[in-house]
PDB file of C-alpha atoms in Angstrom:
ATOM      1  CA  PRO I   1      26.027 -10.161  -6.565  1.00  0.00           C
ATOM      2  CA  PRO I   2      22.403 -11.347  -6.348  1.00  0.00           C
ATOM      3  CA  LEU I   3      21.427 -12.736  -2.963  1.00  0.00           C
ATOM      4  CA  PRO I   4      20.854 -16.483  -2.582  1.00  0.00           C
ATOM      5  CA  ILE I   5      17.246 -17.586  -2.199  1.00  0.00           C
ATOM      6  CA  PRO I   6      16.366 -17.739   1.523  1.00  0.00           C
ATOM      7  CA  PRO I   7      15.216 -21.232   2.599  1.00  0.00           C
ATOM      8  CA  GLU I   8      11.826 -19.928   3.812  1.00  0.00           C
ATOM      9  CA  VAL I   9      11.216 -18.666   0.248  1.00  0.00           C
ATOM     10  CA  GLU I  10      12.680 -21.677  -1.566  1.00  0.00           C
ATOM     11  CA  ASN I  11      10.480 -24.069   0.430  1.00  0.00           C
ATOM     12  CA  ASP I  12       7.315 -22.080  -0.229  1.00  0.00           C
ATOM     13  CA  PRO I  13       6.082 -22.520  -3.842  1.00  0.00           C
ATOM     14  CA  GLU I  14       3.519 -19.720  -3.461  1.00  0.00           C
ATOM     15  CA  ILE I  15       6.240 -17.210  -2.543  1.00  0.00           C
ATOM     16  CA  MET I  16       8.793 -18.517  -5.071  1.00  0.00           C
ATOM     17  CA  LYS I  17       6.836 -16.964  -7.948  1.00  0.00           C
ATOM     18  CA  TYR I  18       7.186 -13.571  -6.224  1.00  0.00           C
ATOM     19  CA  TRP I  19      10.929 -14.065  -5.757  1.00  0.00           C
ATOM     20  CA  ALA I  20      11.365 -13.722  -9.532  1.00  0.00           C
ATOM     21  CA  GLN I  21       9.723 -10.278  -9.289  1.00  0.00           C
ATOM     22  CA  ARG I  22      11.720  -9.078  -6.278  1.00  0.00           C
ATOM     23  CA  TYR I  23      13.382  -6.155  -8.092  1.00  0.00           C
ATOM     24  CA  ARG I  24       9.958  -4.928  -9.214  1.00  0.00           C
ATOM     25  CA  LEU I  25       8.941  -4.812  -5.576  1.00  0.00           C
ATOM     26  CA  PHE I  26      12.154  -3.128  -4.374  1.00  0.00           C
ATOM     27  CA  SER I  27      14.868  -2.018  -6.800  1.00  0.00           C
ATOM     28  CA  LYS I  28      17.328  -2.103  -3.879  1.00  0.00           C
ATOM     29  CA  PHE I  29      16.319  -5.643  -2.904  1.00  0.00           C
ATOM     30  CA  ASP I  30      19.917  -6.907  -2.821  1.00  0.00           C
ATOM     31  CA  HIS I  31      20.893  -4.220  -0.311  1.00  0.00           C
ATOM     32  CA  GLY I  32      19.185  -6.280   2.390  1.00  0.00           C
ATOM     33  CA  ILE I  33      15.428  -5.638   2.068  1.00  0.00           C
ATOM     34  CA  LYS I  34      13.418  -7.469   4.745  1.00  0.00           C
ATOM     35  CA  MET I  35       9.942  -8.886   4.244  1.00  0.00           C
ATOM     36  CA  ASP I  36       7.592 -11.158   6.133  1.00  0.00           C
ATOM     37  CA  ARG I  37       5.612 -13.785   4.213  1.00  0.00           C
ATOM     38  CA  GLU I  38       2.579 -11.581   3.676  1.00  0.00           C
ATOM     39  CA  GLY I  39       4.832  -8.775   2.432  1.00  0.00           C
ATOM     40  CA  TRP I  40       5.707 -10.793  -0.676  1.00  0.00           C
ATOM     41  CA  PHE I  41       2.182 -10.683  -2.050  1.00  0.00           C
ATOM     42  CA  SER I  42       0.989  -7.420  -0.507  1.00  0.00           C
ATOM     43  CA  VAL I  43       3.800  -4.901  -1.047  1.00  0.00           C
ATOM     44  CA  THR I  44       3.116  -2.347  -3.795  1.00  0.00           C
ATOM     45  CA  PRO I  45       5.548  -2.708  -6.733  1.00  0.00           C
ATOM     46  CA  GLU I  46       8.023   0.177  -6.595  1.00  0.00           C
ATOM     47  CA  LYS I  47       7.032   1.803  -9.903  1.00  0.00           C
ATOM     48  CA  ILE I  48       3.381   1.904  -8.865  1.00  0.00           C
ATOM     49  CA  ALA I  49       4.279   3.187  -5.381  1.00  0.00           C
ATOM     50  CA  HIS I  50       6.426   5.910  -6.983  1.00  0.00           C
ATOM     51  CA  HIS I  51       3.559   6.984  -9.251  1.00  0.00           C
ATOM     52  CA  ILE I  52       1.071   7.144  -6.351  1.00  0.00           C
ATOM     53  CA  ALA I  53       3.588   9.154  -4.301  1.00  0.00           C
ATOM     54  CA  GLU I  54       3.918  11.696  -7.119  1.00  0.00           C
ATOM     55  CA  ARG I  55       0.151  12.158  -7.110  1.00  0.00           C
ATOM     56  CA  CYS I  56      -0.006  12.438  -3.311  1.00  0.00           C
ATOM     57  CA  ARG I  57       2.640  15.187  -2.904  1.00  0.00           C
ATOM     58  CA  CYS I  58       1.925  17.127   0.302  1.00  0.00           C
ATOM     59  CA  ASP I  59       3.451  18.214   3.612  1.00  0.00           C
ATOM     60  CA  LEU I  60       2.088  15.420   5.813  1.00  0.00           C
ATOM     61  CA  ILE I  61       0.776  12.056   4.639  1.00  0.00           C
ATOM     62  CA  VAL I  62      -0.482   9.114   6.688  1.00  0.00           C
ATOM     63  CA  ASP I  63       0.138   5.597   5.350  1.00  0.00           C
ATOM     64  CA  ALA I  64      -2.546   3.831   7.377  1.00  0.00           C
ATOM     65  CA  PHE I  65      -1.544   0.201   6.714  1.00  0.00           C
ATOM     66  CA  CYS I  66       2.134   0.496   5.851  1.00  0.00           C
ATOM     67  CA  GLY I  67       3.129  -3.179   5.816  1.00  0.00           C
ATOM     68  CA  VAL I  68       6.816  -3.635   4.937  1.00  0.00           C
ATOM     69  CA  GLY I  69       7.101  -0.042   3.718  1.00  0.00           C
ATOM     70  CA  GLY I  70       6.894  -0.057  -0.090  1.00  0.00           C
ATOM     71  CA  ASN I  71       4.580   2.962  -0.227  1.00  0.00           C
ATOM     72  CA  ALA I  72       5.917   4.830   2.826  1.00  0.00           C
ATOM     73  CA  ILE I  73       9.428   4.848   1.319  1.00  0.00           C
ATOM     74  CA  GLN I  74       8.183   6.448  -1.899  1.00  0.00           C
ATOM     75  CA  PHE I  75       6.038   8.975   0.007  1.00  0.00           C
ATOM     76  CA  ALA I  76       9.192  10.070   1.848  1.00  0.00           C
ATOM     77  CA  PHE I  77      10.615  11.250  -1.494  1.00  0.00           C
ATOM     78  CA  THR I  78       7.585  13.428  -2.354  1.00  0.00           C
ATOM     79  CA  CYS I  79       6.184  14.518   1.041  1.00  0.00           C
ATOM     80  CA  GLU I  80       7.822  16.418   3.900  1.00  0.00           C
ATOM     81  CA  ARG I  81       6.649  13.983   6.595  1.00  0.00           C
ATOM     82  CA  VAL I  82       5.207  10.475   6.544  1.00  0.00           C
ATOM     83  CA  ILE I  83       3.358   8.772   9.403  1.00  0.00           C
ATOM     84  CA  ALA I  84       3.506   5.024   8.721  1.00  0.00           C
ATOM     85  CA  ILE I  85       1.156   2.879  10.810  1.00  0.00           C
ATOM     86  CA  ASP I  86       0.884  -0.881  11.130  1.00  0.00           C
ATOM     87  CA  ILE I  87      -0.652  -3.178  13.731  1.00  0.00           C
ATOM     88  CA  ASP I  88       2.026  -5.856  13.189  1.00  0.00           C
ATOM     89  CA  PRO I  89       5.387  -5.168  14.904  1.00  0.00           C
ATOM     90  CA  VAL I  90       7.250  -7.491  12.492  1.00  0.00           C
ATOM     91  CA  LYS I  91       6.000  -5.580   9.432  1.00  0.00           C
ATOM     92  CA  LEU I  92       6.771  -2.250  11.073  1.00  0.00           C
ATOM     93  CA  GLU I  93      10.331  -3.340  11.859  1.00  0.00           C
ATOM     94  CA  CYS I  94      10.756  -4.459   8.222  1.00  0.00           C
ATOM     95  CA  ALA I  95       9.436  -1.077   7.048  1.00  0.00           C
ATOM     96  CA  ARG I  96      11.834   0.817   9.318  1.00  0.00           C
ATOM     97  CA  HIS I  97      14.774  -1.304   8.123  1.00  0.00           C
ATOM     98  CA  ASN I  98      13.795  -0.918   4.445  1.00  0.00           C
ATOM     99  CA  ALA I  99      13.363   2.851   4.764  1.00  0.00           C
ATOM    100  CA  ALA I 100      16.932   3.072   6.077  1.00  0.00           C
ATOM    101  CA  ILE I 101      18.172   1.210   2.970  1.00  0.00           C
ATOM    102  CA  TYR I 102      16.540   3.908   0.830  1.00  0.00           C
ATOM    103  CA  GLY I 103      17.962   6.653   3.058  1.00  0.00           C
ATOM    104  CA  VAL I 104      14.563   8.086   4.039  1.00  0.00           C
ATOM    105  CA  ALA I 105      13.981   6.743   7.566  1.00  0.00           C
ATOM    106  CA  ASP I 106      14.415  10.235   9.055  1.00  0.00           C
ATOM    107  CA  ARG I 107      11.313  11.501   7.197  1.00  0.00           C
ATOM    108  CA  ILE I 108       9.051   8.713   8.413  1.00  0.00           C
ATOM    109  CA  GLU I 109       7.476   8.353  11.846  1.00  0.00           C
ATOM    110  CA  PHE I 110       6.690   4.668  12.419  1.00  0.00           C
ATOM    111  CA  VAL I 111       3.688   4.001  14.650  1.00  0.00           C
ATOM    112  CA  LEU I 112       2.695   0.572  15.987  1.00  0.00           C
ATOM    113  CA  GLY I 113      -1.059   0.425  16.394  1.00  0.00           C
ATOM    114  CA  ASP I 114      -4.546  -0.044  14.981  1.00  0.00           C
ATOM    115  CA  TYR I 115      -5.299   2.707  12.457  1.00  0.00           C
ATOM    116  CA  LEU I 116      -9.015   2.684  13.271  1.00  0.00           C
ATOM    117  CA  GLU I 117      -8.215   3.372  16.926  1.00  0.00           C
ATOM    118  CA  LEU I 118      -5.587   6.009  16.110  1.00  0.00           C
ATOM    119  CA  ALA I 119      -7.550   7.812  13.372  1.00  0.00           C
ATOM    120  CA  ASP I 120      -9.420  10.187  15.684  1.00  0.00           C
ATOM    121  CA  ARG I 121      -6.130  11.648  16.932  1.00  0.00           C
ATOM    122  CA  LEU I 122      -4.460  12.043  13.524  1.00  0.00           C
ATOM    123  CA  THR I 123      -4.087  15.096  11.328  1.00  0.00           C
ATOM    124  CA  ALA I 124      -2.838  14.891   7.744  1.00  0.00           C
ATOM    125  CA  ASP I 125      -3.048  16.540   4.335  1.00  0.00           C
ATOM    126  CA  VAL I 126      -3.491  13.166   2.617  1.00  0.00           C
ATOM    127  CA  VAL I 127      -4.258   9.636   3.840  1.00  0.00           C
ATOM    128  CA  PHE I 128      -3.214   6.584   1.836  1.00  0.00           C
ATOM    129  CA  LEU I 129      -5.319   3.484   2.476  1.00  0.00           C
ATOM    130  CA  SER I 130      -4.054   0.052   1.541  1.00  0.00           C
ATOM    131  CA  PRO I 131      -5.883  -2.277   3.930  1.00  0.00           C
ATOM    132  CA  PRO I 132      -5.123  -6.029   3.924  1.00  0.00           C
ATOM    133  CA  TRP I 133      -6.811  -7.851   1.062  1.00  0.00           C
ATOM    134  CA  GLY I 134      -6.661 -11.276   2.672  1.00  0.00           C
ATOM    135  CA  GLY I 135      -3.766 -12.897   0.802  1.00  0.00           C
ATOM    136  CA  PRO I 136      -3.520 -13.909  -2.873  1.00  0.00           C
ATOM    137  CA  ASP I 137      -6.964 -15.557  -2.755  1.00  0.00           C
ATOM    138  CA  TYR I 138      -8.558 -12.153  -3.404  1.00  0.00           C
ATOM    139  CA  LEU I 139      -8.049 -12.708  -7.148  1.00  0.00           C
ATOM    140  CA  THR I 140     -10.263 -15.809  -7.199  1.00  0.00           C
ATOM    141  CA  ALA I 141     -13.381 -13.636  -6.803  1.00  0.00           C
ATOM    142  CA  ASP I 142     -14.976 -12.178  -9.941  1.00  0.00           C
ATOM    143  CA  VAL I 143     -15.464  -8.914  -8.101  1.00  0.00           C
ATOM    144  CA  PHE I 144     -13.664  -7.933  -4.903  1.00  0.00           C
ATOM    145  CA  ASN I 145     -16.218  -6.460  -2.490  1.00  0.00           C
ATOM    146  CA  ILE I 146     -14.399  -3.839  -0.423  1.00  0.00           C
ATOM    147  CA  GLN I 147     -17.063  -3.980   2.276  1.00  0.00           C
ATOM    148  CA  THR I 148     -17.305  -7.714   2.915  1.00  0.00           C
ATOM    149  CA  MET I 149     -13.948  -9.073   1.681  1.00  0.00           C
ATOM    150  CA  MET I 150     -11.699  -6.592   3.470  1.00  0.00           C
ATOM    151  CA  GLN I 151     -10.769  -6.856   7.126  1.00  0.00           C
ATOM    152  CA  PRO I 152     -11.598  -4.368   8.597  1.00  0.00           C
ATOM    153  CA  ASP I 153     -14.615  -3.291   6.530  1.00  0.00           C
ATOM    154  CA  GLY I 154     -13.467  -1.010   3.699  1.00  0.00           C
ATOM    155  CA  TYR I 155     -16.412   1.364   4.108  1.00  0.00           C
ATOM    156  CA  LYS I 156     -15.768   1.817   7.809  1.00  0.00           C
ATOM    157  CA  ILE I 157     -12.090   2.581   7.112  1.00  0.00           C
ATOM    158  CA  PHE I 158     -13.083   5.250   4.575  1.00  0.00           C
ATOM    159  CA  GLU I 159     -15.662   6.921   6.830  1.00  0.00           C
ATOM    160  CA  LYS I 160     -13.120   7.098   9.664  1.00  0.00           C
ATOM    161  CA  THR I 161     -10.566   8.640   7.293  1.00  0.00           C
ATOM    162  CA  LYS I 162     -12.977  11.336   6.058  1.00  0.00           C
ATOM    163  CA  ARG I 163     -12.787  12.853   9.555  1.00  0.00           C
ATOM    164  CA  ILE I 164      -9.069  13.460   8.971  1.00  0.00           C
ATOM    165  CA  THR I 165      -9.158  14.693   5.368  1.00  0.00           C
ATOM    166  CA  ASP I 166     -11.112  14.467   2.106  1.00  0.00           C
ATOM    167  CA  ASN I 167      -7.834  13.833   0.269  1.00  0.00           C
ATOM    168  CA  ILE I 168      -7.735  10.057   0.238  1.00  0.00           C
ATOM    169  CA  ALA I 169      -5.965   7.582  -2.040  1.00  0.00           C
ATOM    170  CA  TYR I 170      -7.520   4.106  -1.770  1.00  0.00           C
ATOM    171  CA  PHE I 171      -5.374   1.256  -3.077  1.00  0.00           C
ATOM    172  CA  VAL I 172      -7.413  -1.847  -3.922  1.00  0.00           C
ATOM    173  CA  PRO I 173      -7.187  -5.094  -5.923  1.00  0.00           C
ATOM    174  CA  ARG I 174      -7.577  -4.967  -9.700  1.00  0.00           C
ATOM    175  CA  ASN I 175     -10.930  -6.762  -9.431  1.00  0.00           C
ATOM    176  CA  ALA I 176     -12.362  -4.278  -6.894  1.00  0.00           C
ATOM    177  CA  ASP I 177     -15.992  -3.184  -7.309  1.00  0.00           C
ATOM    178  CA  VAL I 178     -15.711   0.203  -9.076  1.00  0.00           C
ATOM    179  CA  GLU I 179     -19.317   1.129  -8.207  1.00  0.00           C
ATOM    180  CA  GLN I 180     -18.432   0.813  -4.528  1.00  0.00           C
ATOM    181  CA  LEU I 181     -15.406   3.081  -4.976  1.00  0.00           C
ATOM    182  CA  VAL I 182     -17.586   5.667  -6.741  1.00  0.00           C
ATOM    183  CA  SER I 183     -20.286   5.494  -4.068  1.00  0.00           C
ATOM    184  CA  LEU I 184     -17.735   6.355  -1.350  1.00  0.00           C
ATOM    185  CA  ALA I 185     -17.381   9.850  -2.887  1.00  0.00           C
ATOM    186  CA  GLY I 186     -20.963  10.582  -1.786  1.00  0.00           C
ATOM    187  CA  PRO I 187     -23.618  12.582  -3.637  1.00  0.00           C
ATOM    188  CA  GLY I 188     -21.955  15.153  -5.904  1.00  0.00           C
ATOM    189  CA  GLY I 189     -18.516  14.021  -4.742  1.00  0.00           C
ATOM    190  CA  LYS I 190     -15.651  13.398  -7.142  1.00  0.00           C
ATOM    191  CA  VAL I 191     -13.535  10.302  -7.522  1.00  0.00           C
ATOM    192  CA  GLU I 192     -10.935   9.224 -10.041  1.00  0.00           C
ATOM    193  CA  VAL I 193     -10.418   5.495 -10.448  1.00  0.00           C
ATOM    194  CA  GLU I 194      -6.997   4.749 -11.897  1.00  0.00           C
ATOM    195  CA  GLN I 195      -5.815   1.404 -13.199  1.00  0.00           C
ATOM    196  CA  ASN I 196      -2.175   0.626 -12.423  1.00  0.00           C
ATOM    197  CA  PHE I 197      -0.357  -1.393 -15.093  1.00  0.00           C
ATOM    198  CA  LEU I 198       3.075  -2.999 -14.898  1.00  0.00           C
ATOM    199  CA  ASN I 199       4.554  -4.625 -18.003  1.00  0.00           C
ATOM    200  CA  ARG I 200       1.192  -4.192 -19.748  1.00  0.00           C
ATOM    201  CA  LYS I 201      -0.604  -6.180 -17.047  1.00  0.00           C
ATOM    202  CA  LEU I 202      -3.316  -4.644 -14.902  1.00  0.00           C
ATOM    203  CA  LYS I 203      -2.016  -5.037 -11.345  1.00  0.00           C
ATOM    204  CA  THR I 204      -4.019  -2.821  -9.023  1.00  0.00           C
ATOM    205  CA  VAL I 205      -6.466   0.067  -8.851  1.00  0.00           C
ATOM    206  CA  THR I 206      -6.067   3.367  -6.999  1.00  0.00           C
ATOM    207  CA  ALA I 207      -9.112   5.548  -6.286  1.00  0.00           C
ATOM    208  CA  TYR I 208      -8.369   9.225  -5.596  1.00  0.00           C
ATOM    209  CA  TYR I 209     -10.725  11.517  -3.677  1.00  0.00           C
ATOM    210  CA  GLY I 210     -10.857  15.194  -2.716  1.00  0.00           C
ATOM    211  CA  GLU I 211      -8.125  17.405  -4.131  1.00  0.00           C
ATOM    212  CA  LEU I 212      -6.190  14.349  -5.362  1.00  0.00           C
ATOM    213  CA  VAL I 213      -8.606  14.036  -8.308  1.00  0.00           C
ATOM    214  CA  ASP I 214      -6.742  15.082 -11.444  1.00  0.00           C
ATOM    215  CA  GLY I 215      -8.122  18.201 -13.085  1.00  0.00           C
TER     216      GLY I 215
END
């Protein structure tokens, strides 16, 4: 049977609208999925996470800002090993719990820490970047500037990641500045900017670099 609405959701009008979409976020929601408040508006919908995971197939992937685990869980189905990093212990505990519900916790190494500090010691075939967008307010801007509106700076995150691998998937809001995403590829570099739709609505954008570019 469907779970009752938790009081912290019912008393929060902003989150209530996400409650109606809970099965889009996690198909196994009723099995006991755990989320913090920010998780409601920042977790990648499962279908989109599944699609990105198919494109990022590899032996070892790093999910640099794993949040409550929506992407890391899907990566565990397509990659041999997943390193899932988050600076927030509550989110990381949610991610670990949720991965167990999907039966993939054994393929994911959960790391509590600051990705920018850990990056120099990491090796990976692919890195997935989904830095915090600063809550639902990001959609009020005409264009989301990944350098000034992301904390930490979206350019700095990318440059740090290039030291690990050129194979980067960058997950950004649907109103992200495409010219900025293209410029990150550098002179002569390749990038593929993909729009992610759900129920015919543009939800998010994923930029692929390195060998992740299709064709």
